[in-house]
């Protein structure tokens, strides 16, 4: 008897920030959960799922994960893009969760079993100036992290990507009726950041893995200058140096520096990654499970990457839910070319709604051995936190011109 899908419900909740969660229920009473969050565009994915995909899910065989993926991908004339792919990603995650629960095994076992004992993770350190940043890095080291992304303020600006003013933890999206405006000054950033990162390296010594995110702000010439200036710092990677709508531009940056390059957190399909991987213009591919169609599709991206000695290093900010985090860890445990998982951590309210079985120990994560993805979604707790409008910031140059955020 096939296990058919009898309900597909979408829940939007805001325990400190917005999350979109898909709940799929089967005829034999198995419940699977998937993350469908797209930061700042939450209600669009919720509607796409509720209004268009959920009705077509009813009556389908829950065990046919790959076929269901293709049904929604190939079966949609208007395909790709973050909203569509996050909706398919949530369905895919929920179906893997169901299969694991129905068979009584963690998802990583279904993916071929563990290829490593634990997954290296990196977190964020942020400080307006070097002393503040060093305090933040030390705090992260104190928590056990072995890899830290370091972001600092830029002289002449008062709000910058990745940096908090004061002690609050960094959260990119701001609640409110419109985006916060940040400033940007490439010349000041390029003058300042090499010394800051060199200061961090001096302070921590050679062991700690250091990362930095340029968040799509540079052109290829500026990116090469930055990379060359940062070579003595021995970065684990330099992330998103340029916007990559025009992917061939990254090729030149890759050729001019030995710093590993990471990119792709905004990509949604293997076709977005194909050129960069096959030209080997990058070292780490960053697609998140939810934003690139779920476990089934990111597995294919990583399989292509493996052929070109590119490693997986998925996006893991607070704006993907613990369900995505768990899915990423299951895939990571079972994938040889999976290098590291970003783990920004969550507000305590988030962990009231999403109770996860993954564990953090000494700088490494493990998905745990609960059947399925190992995350319980508490619907009652979620109901206490209704959706609140929120936006990612925008950035403008000193003269007011819009720039990539
Ligand atoms: C990262 C990212 C995030 C994104 C955010 C957008 O490397 O973690 O760049 O900080 O900006 O997740 O929603
Ligand atoms: Mg990033």
GROMACS .gro file of C-alpha atoms and ligand atoms in nm:
model
  419
    1UNK     CA    1   0.000   0.000   0.000
    2UNK     CA    2   0.156   0.332  -0.094
    3UNK     CA    3   0.197   0.590   0.179
    4UNK     CA    4  -0.006   0.877   0.037
    5UNK     CA    5   0.004   1.243   0.128
    6UNK     CA    6  -0.320   1.347   0.299
    7UNK     CA    7  -0.230   1.699   0.414
    8UNK     CA    8   0.023   1.971   0.335
    9UNK     CA    9   0.006   2.273   0.566
   10UNK     CA   10   0.217   2.585   0.569
   11UNK     CA   11   0.302   2.757   0.897
   12UNK     CA   12   0.455   3.104   0.917
   13UNK     CA   13   0.596   3.189   1.258
   14UNK     CA   14   0.822   3.461   1.394
   15UNK     CA   15   1.012   3.355   1.707
   16UNK     CA   16   1.253   3.655   1.689
   17UNK     CA   17   1.251   3.633   1.307
   18UNK     CA   18   1.027   3.488   1.038
   19UNK     CA   19   1.031   3.123   0.931
   20UNK     CA   20   0.812   2.937   0.683
   21UNK     CA   21   0.761   2.568   0.761
   22UNK     CA   22   0.588   2.298   0.559
   23UNK     CA   23   0.413   2.010   0.735
   24UNK     CA   24   0.329   1.702   0.527
   25UNK     CA   25   0.108   1.429   0.675
   26UNK     CA   26   0.070   1.080   0.526
   27UNK     CA   27  -0.216   0.828   0.522
   28UNK     CA   28  -0.034   0.617   0.783
   29UNK     CA   29   0.009   0.914   1.017
   30UNK     CA   30   0.375   1.002   0.952
   31UNK     CA   31   0.449   1.374   0.969
   32UNK     CA   32   0.742   1.532   0.785
   33UNK     CA   33   0.872   1.887   0.817
   34UNK     CA   34   1.052   2.113   0.572
   35UNK     CA   35   1.198   2.463   0.583
   36UNK     CA   36   1.071   2.707   0.315
   37UNK     CA   37   1.217   3.033   0.446
   38UNK     CA   38   1.341   3.300   0.204
   39UNK     CA   39   1.459   3.593   0.412
   40UNK     CA   40   1.244   3.905   0.362
   41UNK     CA   41   1.017   3.730   0.108
   42UNK     CA   42   0.857   3.475   0.342
   43UNK     CA   43   0.493   3.519   0.241
   44UNK     CA   44   0.569   3.465  -0.127
   45UNK     CA   45   0.699   3.113  -0.063
   46UNK     CA   46   0.412   3.047   0.178
   47UNK     CA   47   0.162   3.145  -0.091
   48UNK     CA   48   0.342   2.952  -0.367
   49UNK     CA   49   0.327   2.642  -0.149
   50UNK     CA   50  -0.025   2.690  -0.013
   51UNK     CA   51  -0.194   2.815  -0.326
   52UNK     CA   52  -0.014   2.618  -0.596
   53UNK     CA   53   0.190   2.317  -0.481
   54UNK     CA   54   0.008   2.185  -0.173
   55UNK     CA   55  -0.316   2.099  -0.360
   56UNK     CA   56  -0.113   1.900  -0.614
   57UNK     CA   57   0.067   1.711  -0.336
   58UNK     CA   58  -0.250   1.557  -0.198
   59UNK     CA   59  -0.289   1.191  -0.293
   60UNK     CA   60   0.073   1.156  -0.413
   61UNK     CA   61   0.292   0.867  -0.296
   62UNK     CA   62   0.512   1.015  -0.020
   63UNK     CA   63   0.788   0.762  -0.087
   64UNK     CA   64   0.850   0.883  -0.443
   65UNK     CA   65   1.082   1.168  -0.348
   66UNK     CA   66   1.276   1.197  -0.674
   67UNK     CA   67   0.964   1.175  -0.887
   68UNK     CA   68   0.791   1.440  -0.677
   69UNK     CA   69   1.092   1.668  -0.718
   70UNK     CA   70   1.072   1.634  -1.095
   71UNK     CA   71   0.694   1.667  -1.090
   72UNK     CA   72   0.726   2.014  -0.941
   73UNK     CA   73   1.044   2.117  -1.124
   74UNK     CA   74   0.987   1.982  -1.474
   75UNK     CA   75   0.613   2.004  -1.433
   76UNK     CA   76   0.627   2.382  -1.390
   77UNK     CA   77   0.667   2.586  -1.704
   78UNK     CA   78   0.775   2.885  -1.488
   79UNK     CA   79   1.068   2.729  -1.312
   80UNK     CA   80   1.379   2.814  -1.106
   81UNK     CA   81   1.432   3.121  -0.886
   82UNK     CA   82   1.447   3.138  -0.506
   83UNK     CA   83   1.072   3.124  -0.434
   84UNK     CA   84   1.000   2.824  -0.654
   85UNK     CA   85   1.312   2.635  -0.548
   86UNK     CA   86   1.257   2.700  -0.175
   87UNK     CA   87   0.904   2.564  -0.207
   88UNK     CA   88   1.033   2.249  -0.382
   89UNK     CA   89   1.315   2.238  -0.125
   90UNK     CA   90   1.068   2.230   0.163
   91UNK     CA   91   0.866   1.950   0.003
   92UNK     CA   92   1.183   1.750  -0.062
   93UNK     CA   93   1.307   1.795   0.296
   94UNK     CA   94   0.971   1.692   0.441
   95UNK     CA   95   0.961   1.380   0.222
   96UNK     CA   96   1.312   1.271   0.332
   97UNK     CA   97   1.200   1.333   0.692
   98UNK     CA   98   0.896   1.110   0.632
   99UNK     CA   99   1.098   0.832   0.469
  100UNK     CA  100   1.348   0.831   0.755
  101UNK     CA  101   1.071   0.823   1.016
  102UNK     CA  102   0.878   0.551   0.832
  103UNK     CA  103   1.191   0.332   0.811
  104UNK     CA  104   1.316   0.428   1.159
  105UNK     CA  105   1.655   0.564   1.040
  106UNK     CA  106   1.823   0.903   1.032
  107UNK     CA  107   1.828   1.061   0.685
  108UNK     CA  108   2.208   1.037   0.655
  109UNK     CA  109   2.171   0.657   0.653
  110UNK     CA  110   1.938   0.683   0.354
  111UNK     CA  111   2.201   0.892   0.175
  112UNK     CA  112   2.466   0.620   0.196
  113UNK     CA  113   2.570   0.643   0.560
  114UNK     CA  114   2.832   0.850   0.738
  115UNK     CA  115   3.159   0.926   0.561
  116UNK     CA  116   3.291   1.121   0.861
  117UNK     CA  117   3.228   1.128   1.235
  118UNK     CA  118   3.138   1.496   1.266
  119UNK     CA  119   3.107   1.813   1.061
  120UNK     CA  120   3.337   2.110   1.097
  121UNK     CA  121   3.145   2.433   1.146
  122UNK     CA  122   3.217   2.805   1.133
  123UNK     CA  123   3.040   3.089   1.303
  124UNK     CA  124   3.040   3.469   1.287
  125UNK     CA  125   3.249   3.722   1.478
  126UNK     CA  126   3.169   4.088   1.442
  127UNK     CA  127   3.320   4.410   1.575
  128UNK     CA  128   3.312   4.768   1.463
  129UNK     CA  129   3.687   4.806   1.515
  130UNK     CA  130   3.977   4.566   1.574
  131UNK     CA  131   3.955   4.551   1.958
  132UNK     CA  132   3.580   4.478   1.941
  133UNK     CA  133   3.635   4.219   1.671
  134UNK     CA  134   3.909   4.044   1.870
  135UNK     CA  135   3.675   4.023   2.171
  136UNK     CA  136   3.411   3.868   1.951
  137UNK     CA  137   3.658   3.620   1.796
  138UNK     CA  138   3.781   3.524   2.145
  139UNK     CA  139   3.424   3.469   2.260
  140UNK     CA  140   3.363   3.237   1.964
  141UNK     CA  141   3.686   3.048   2.030
  142UNK     CA  142   3.576   3.016   2.393
  143UNK     CA  143   3.257   2.848   2.272
  144UNK     CA  144   3.471   2.588   2.095
  145UNK     CA  145   3.461   2.710   1.734
  146UNK     CA  146   3.765   2.625   1.522
  147UNK     CA  147   3.661   2.840   1.228
  148UNK     CA  148   3.534   3.198   1.249
  149UNK     CA  149   3.413   3.449   0.991
  150UNK     CA  150   3.540   3.796   1.082
  151UNK     CA  151   3.355   4.114   0.974
  152UNK     CA  152   3.439   4.470   1.076
  153UNK     CA  153   3.309   4.825   1.036
  154UNK     CA  154   3.433   5.055   0.761
  155UNK     CA  155   3.567   5.403   0.848
  156UNK     CA  156   3.328   5.676   0.734
  157UNK     CA  157   3.018   5.452   0.744
  158UNK     CA  158   2.781   5.396   1.032
  159UNK     CA  159   2.606   5.072   0.929
  160UNK     CA  160   2.780   4.791   0.744
  161UNK     CA  161   2.685   4.438   0.636
  162UNK     CA  162   2.768   4.174   0.895
  163UNK     CA  163   2.851   4.407   1.184
  164UNK     CA  164   2.654   4.503   1.491
  165UNK     CA  165   2.692   4.827   1.679
  166UNK     CA  166   2.705   4.730   2.044
  167UNK     CA  167   2.656   4.386   2.193
  168UNK     CA  168   2.341   4.262   2.014
  169UNK     CA  169   2.399   3.956   1.798
  170UNK     CA  170   2.394   4.027   1.425
  171UNK     CA  171   2.071   3.962   1.238
  172UNK     CA  172   2.059   4.081   0.878
  173UNK     CA  173   1.681   4.126   0.847
  174UNK     CA  174   1.519   4.417   1.031
  175UNK     CA  175   1.154   4.413   1.134
  176UNK     CA  176   0.964   4.711   0.999
  177UNK     CA  177   0.779   4.838   0.696
  178UNK     CA  178   1.079   4.888   0.471
  179UNK     CA  179   1.447   4.805   0.437
  180UNK     CA  180   1.709   4.971   0.653
  181UNK     CA  181   1.962   5.168   0.444
  182UNK     CA  182   2.329   5.088   0.488
  183UNK     CA  183   2.616   5.278   0.332
  184UNK     CA  184   2.906   5.154   0.126
  185UNK     CA  185   3.252   5.289   0.038
  186UNK     CA  186   3.471   5.045  -0.154
  187UNK     CA  187   3.789   5.256  -0.128
  188UNK     CA  188   3.761   5.284   0.250
  189UNK     CA  189   3.683   4.911   0.283
  190UNK     CA  190   3.981   4.810   0.068
  191UNK     CA  191   4.215   5.038   0.266
  192UNK     CA  192   4.093   4.914   0.600
  193UNK     CA  193   4.002   4.543   0.593
  194UNK     CA  194   4.346   4.389   0.515
  195UNK     CA  195   4.495   4.543   0.832
  196UNK     CA  196   4.194   4.436   1.038
  197UNK     CA  197   4.218   4.075   0.922
  198UNK     CA  198   4.596   4.075   0.963
  199UNK     CA  199   4.535   4.197   1.321
  200UNK     CA  200   4.298   3.907   1.381
  201UNK     CA  201   4.550   3.657   1.245
  202UNK     CA  202   4.827   3.802   1.467
  203UNK     CA  203   4.600   3.770   1.766
  204UNK     CA  204   4.476   3.414   1.712
  205UNK     CA  205   4.791   3.250   1.571
  206UNK     CA  206   4.805   3.008   1.277
  207UNK     CA  207   4.555   2.737   1.381
  208UNK     CA  208   4.214   2.907   1.379
  209UNK     CA  209   4.044   2.900   1.040
  210UNK     CA  210   3.954   3.255   0.939
  211UNK     CA  211   3.692   3.348   0.681
  212UNK     CA  212   3.567   3.678   0.542
  213UNK     CA  213   3.255   3.770   0.342
  214UNK     CA  214   3.272   4.062   0.094
  215UNK     CA  215   2.898   4.019   0.024
  216UNK     CA  216   2.901   4.087  -0.349
  217UNK     CA  217   3.037   4.441  -0.314
  218UNK     CA  218   3.342   4.445  -0.545
  219UNK     CA  219   3.423   4.431  -0.915
  220UNK     CA  220   3.684   4.179  -1.038
  221UNK     CA  221   3.972   4.429  -1.028
  222UNK     CA  222   3.892   4.529  -0.671
  223UNK     CA  223   3.844   4.165  -0.577
  224UNK     CA  224   4.192   4.077  -0.708
  225UNK     CA  225   4.346   4.368  -0.515
  226UNK     CA  226   4.173   4.255  -0.197
  227UNK     CA  227   4.269   3.892  -0.244
  228UNK     CA  228   4.635   3.978  -0.302
  229UNK     CA  229   4.639   4.203   0.006
  230UNK     CA  230   4.486   3.923   0.214
  231UNK     CA  231   4.715   3.641   0.103
  232UNK     CA  232   4.949   3.670   0.406
  233UNK     CA  233   4.647   3.634   0.639
  234UNK     CA  234   4.595   3.271   0.530
  235UNK     CA  235   4.218   3.281   0.499
  236UNK     CA  236   4.019   2.959   0.485
  237UNK     CA  237   3.812   3.145   0.226
  238UNK     CA  238   3.709   3.479   0.087
  239UNK     CA  239   3.336   3.478   0.016
  240UNK     CA  240   3.119   3.645  -0.246
  241UNK     CA  241   3.382   3.886  -0.374
  242UNK     CA  242   3.176   3.991  -0.676
  243UNK     CA  243   2.813   3.962  -0.781
  244UNK     CA  244   2.794   3.666  -1.018
  245UNK     CA  245   2.514   3.725  -1.260
  246UNK     CA  246   2.801   3.733  -1.510
  247UNK     CA  247   2.979   3.418  -1.398
  248UNK     CA  248   3.280   3.435  -1.628
  249UNK     CA  249   3.406   3.736  -1.430
  250UNK     CA  250   3.501   3.516  -1.137
  251UNK     CA  251   3.739   3.317  -1.357
  252UNK     CA  252   3.994   3.599  -1.365
  253UNK     CA  253   3.979   3.649  -0.988
  254UNK     CA  254   4.036   3.277  -0.933
  255UNK     CA  255   4.338   3.281  -1.164
  256UNK     CA  256   4.505   3.575  -0.988
  257UNK     CA  257   4.505   3.456  -0.628
  258UNK     CA  258   4.569   3.147  -0.422
  259UNK     CA  259   4.304   3.243  -0.165
  260UNK     CA  260   4.020   2.990  -0.173
  261UNK     CA  261   3.700   3.148  -0.304
  262UNK     CA  262   3.350   3.062  -0.179
  263UNK     CA  263   3.032   3.166  -0.357
  264UNK     CA  264   2.675   3.062  -0.432
  265UNK     CA  265   2.450   3.125  -0.132
  266UNK     CA  266   2.201   3.294  -0.366
  267UNK     CA  267   2.211   3.018  -0.629
  268UNK     CA  268   1.907   2.794  -0.670
  269UNK     CA  269   1.993   2.513  -0.911
  270UNK     CA  270   2.279   2.306  -1.043
  271UNK     CA  271   2.255   2.515  -1.360
  272UNK     CA  272   2.345   2.828  -1.159
  273UNK     CA  273   2.655   2.646  -1.032
  274UNK     CA  274   2.755   2.458  -1.347
  275UNK     CA  275   2.982   2.715  -1.514
  276UNK     CA  276   3.167   2.812  -1.197
  277UNK     CA  277   3.221   2.449  -1.100
  278UNK     CA  278   3.326   2.318  -1.441
  279UNK     CA  279   3.562   2.614  -1.496
  280UNK     CA  280   3.675   2.571  -1.138
  281UNK     CA  281   3.633   2.941  -1.069
  282UNK     CA  282   3.553   2.862  -0.708
  283UNK     CA  283   3.670   2.635  -0.429
  284UNK     CA  284   3.356   2.613  -0.215
  285UNK     CA  285   2.995   2.605  -0.333
  286UNK     CA  286   2.754   2.761  -0.081
  287UNK     CA  287   2.398   2.670  -0.189
  288UNK     CA  288   2.166   2.614   0.108
  289UNK     CA  289   1.948   2.304   0.108
  290UNK     CA  290   1.622   2.500   0.116
  291UNK     CA  291   1.718   2.759  -0.146
  292UNK     CA  292   1.838   2.504  -0.402
  293UNK     CA  293   1.553   2.257  -0.412
  294UNK     CA  294   1.624   2.042  -0.106
  295UNK     CA  295   1.845   1.746  -0.027
  296UNK     CA  296   1.778   1.571  -0.361
  297UNK     CA  297   1.902   1.862  -0.571
  298UNK     CA  298   2.189   1.988  -0.354
  299UNK     CA  299   2.317   1.629  -0.355
  300UNK     CA  300   2.347   1.658  -0.733
  301UNK     CA  301   2.524   1.994  -0.708
  302UNK     CA  302   2.776   1.838  -0.470
  303UNK     CA  303   2.819   1.536  -0.696
  304UNK     CA  304   2.910   1.768  -0.986
  305UNK     CA  305   3.138   1.965  -0.754
  306UNK     CA  306   3.319   1.649  -0.645
  307UNK     CA  307   3.428   1.578  -1.003
  308UNK     CA  308   3.602   1.920  -1.012
  309UNK     CA  309   3.752   1.907  -0.662
  310UNK     CA  310   3.514   2.174  -0.540
  311UNK     CA  311   3.378   2.134  -0.189
  312UNK     CA  312   3.036   2.194  -0.038
  313UNK     CA  313   3.002   2.455   0.235
  314UNK     CA  314   2.634   2.541   0.268
  315UNK     CA  315   2.491   2.872   0.379
  316UNK     CA  316   2.366   2.849   0.739
  317UNK     CA  317   2.256   3.188   0.869
  318UNK     CA  318   1.980   3.242   1.126
  319UNK     CA  319   1.740   3.291   0.835
  320UNK     CA  320   1.735   2.923   0.743
  321UNK     CA  321   1.548   2.731   1.010
  322UNK     CA  322   1.686   2.446   1.224
  323UNK     CA  323   1.507   2.213   0.979
  324UNK     CA  324   1.735   2.331   0.699
  325UNK     CA  325   2.033   2.313   0.934
  326UNK     CA  326   1.952   1.955   1.016
  327UNK     CA  327   1.899   1.860   0.649
  328UNK     CA  328   2.236   2.014   0.568
  329UNK     CA  329   2.406   1.813   0.844
  330UNK     CA  330   2.253   1.485   0.728
  331UNK     CA  331   2.371   1.553   0.373
  332UNK     CA  332   2.710   1.667   0.503
  333UNK     CA  333   2.767   1.358   0.711
  334UNK     CA  334   2.708   1.140   0.405
  335UNK     CA  335   2.896   1.348   0.142
  336UNK     CA  336   3.272   1.315   0.095
  337UNK     CA  337   3.333   1.661  -0.055
  338UNK     CA  338   3.141   1.845   0.217
  339UNK     CA  339   3.392   2.077   0.385
  340UNK     CA  340   3.224   2.288   0.650
  341UNK     CA  341   2.881   2.406   0.767
  342UNK     CA  342   2.809   2.771   0.849
  343UNK     CA  343   2.634   2.784   1.186
  344UNK     CA  344   2.527   3.126   1.301
  345UNK     CA  345   2.321   2.987   1.588
  346UNK     CA  346   1.965   3.076   1.688
  347UNK     CA  347   1.781   3.301   1.927
  348UNK     CA  348   1.648   3.096   2.225
  349UNK     CA  349   1.290   3.160   2.106
  350UNK     CA  350   1.370   2.973   1.785
  351UNK     CA  351   1.472   2.665   1.979
  352UNK     CA  352   1.136   2.675   2.164
  353UNK     CA  353   0.960   2.624   1.832
  354UNK     CA  354   1.213   2.394   1.662
  355UNK     CA  355   1.348   2.124   1.894
  356UNK     CA  356   1.648   1.976   1.717
  357UNK     CA  357   1.852   1.666   1.787
  358UNK     CA  358   2.174   1.793   1.626
  359UNK     CA  359   2.457   1.861   1.866
  360UNK     CA  360   2.754   2.098   1.878
  361UNK     CA  361   3.075   1.983   2.040
  362UNK     CA  362   3.421   2.136   2.026
  363UNK     CA  363   3.370   2.312   1.692
  364UNK     CA  364   3.189   2.023   1.520
  365UNK     CA  365   2.822   1.949   1.454
  366UNK     CA  366   2.647   1.611   1.431
  367UNK     CA  367   2.288   1.561   1.308
  368UNK     CA  368   2.207   1.299   1.571
  369UNK     CA  369   2.047   0.957   1.522
  370UNK     CA  370   1.677   1.029   1.553
  371UNK     CA  371   1.472   0.887   1.265
  372UNK     CA  372   1.422   1.135   0.980
  373UNK     CA  373   1.572   1.484   1.012
  374UNK     CA  374   1.545   1.482   1.392
  375UNK     CA  375   1.365   1.815   1.435
  376UNK     CA  376   1.032   1.847   1.616
  377UNK     CA  377   0.824   2.151   1.527
  378UNK     CA  378   0.607   2.269   1.817
  379UNK     CA  379   0.293   2.408   1.655
  380UNK     CA  380   0.156   2.551   1.981
  381UNK     CA  381   0.478   2.739   2.049
  382UNK     CA  382   0.483   2.861   1.687
  383UNK     CA  383   0.130   3.001   1.719
  384UNK     CA  384   0.251   3.242   1.988
  385UNK     CA  385   0.472   3.422   1.736
  386UNK     CA  386   0.275   3.565   1.444
  387UNK     CA  387   0.449   3.683   1.126
  388UNK     CA  388   0.602   4.028   1.142
  389UNK     CA  389   0.700   4.215   0.829
  390UNK     CA  390   1.078   4.225   0.790
  391UNK     CA  391   1.327   4.318   0.522
  392UNK     CA  392   1.692   4.270   0.444
  393UNK     CA  393   1.874   4.605   0.427
  394UNK     CA  394   1.975   4.781   0.109
  395UNK     CA  395   2.311   4.953   0.053
  396UNK     CA  396   2.396   5.283  -0.114
  397UNK     CA  397   2.729   5.434  -0.217
  398UNK     CA  398   2.831   5.766  -0.056
  399UNK     CA  399   2.662   5.956  -0.340
  400UNK     CA  400   2.337   5.766  -0.290
  401UNK     CA  401   2.369   5.519  -0.580
  402UNK     CA  402   2.216   5.177  -0.511
  403UNK     CA  403   2.462   4.893  -0.491
  404UNK     CA  404   2.449   4.517  -0.454
  405UNK     CA  405   2.369   4.426  -0.096
  406LIG     C1  406   2.620   3.457   0.512
  406LIG     C2  407   2.528   3.548   0.440
  406LIG     C3  408   2.416   3.606   0.521
  406LIG     C4  409   2.312   3.665   0.426
  406LIG     C5  410   2.174   3.649   0.480
  406LIG     C6  411   2.070   3.691   0.379
  406LIG     O1  412   2.727   3.435   0.459
  406LIG     O2  413   2.580   3.406   0.616
  406LIG     O3  414   2.595   3.637   0.356
  406LIG     O4  415   2.456   3.695   0.618
  406LIG     O5  416   2.336   3.797   0.399
  406LIG     O6  417   2.157   3.518   0.517
  406LIG     O7  418   1.946   3.644   0.415
  407LIG    MG1  419   2.760   3.518   0.275
   0.00000   0.00000   0.00000
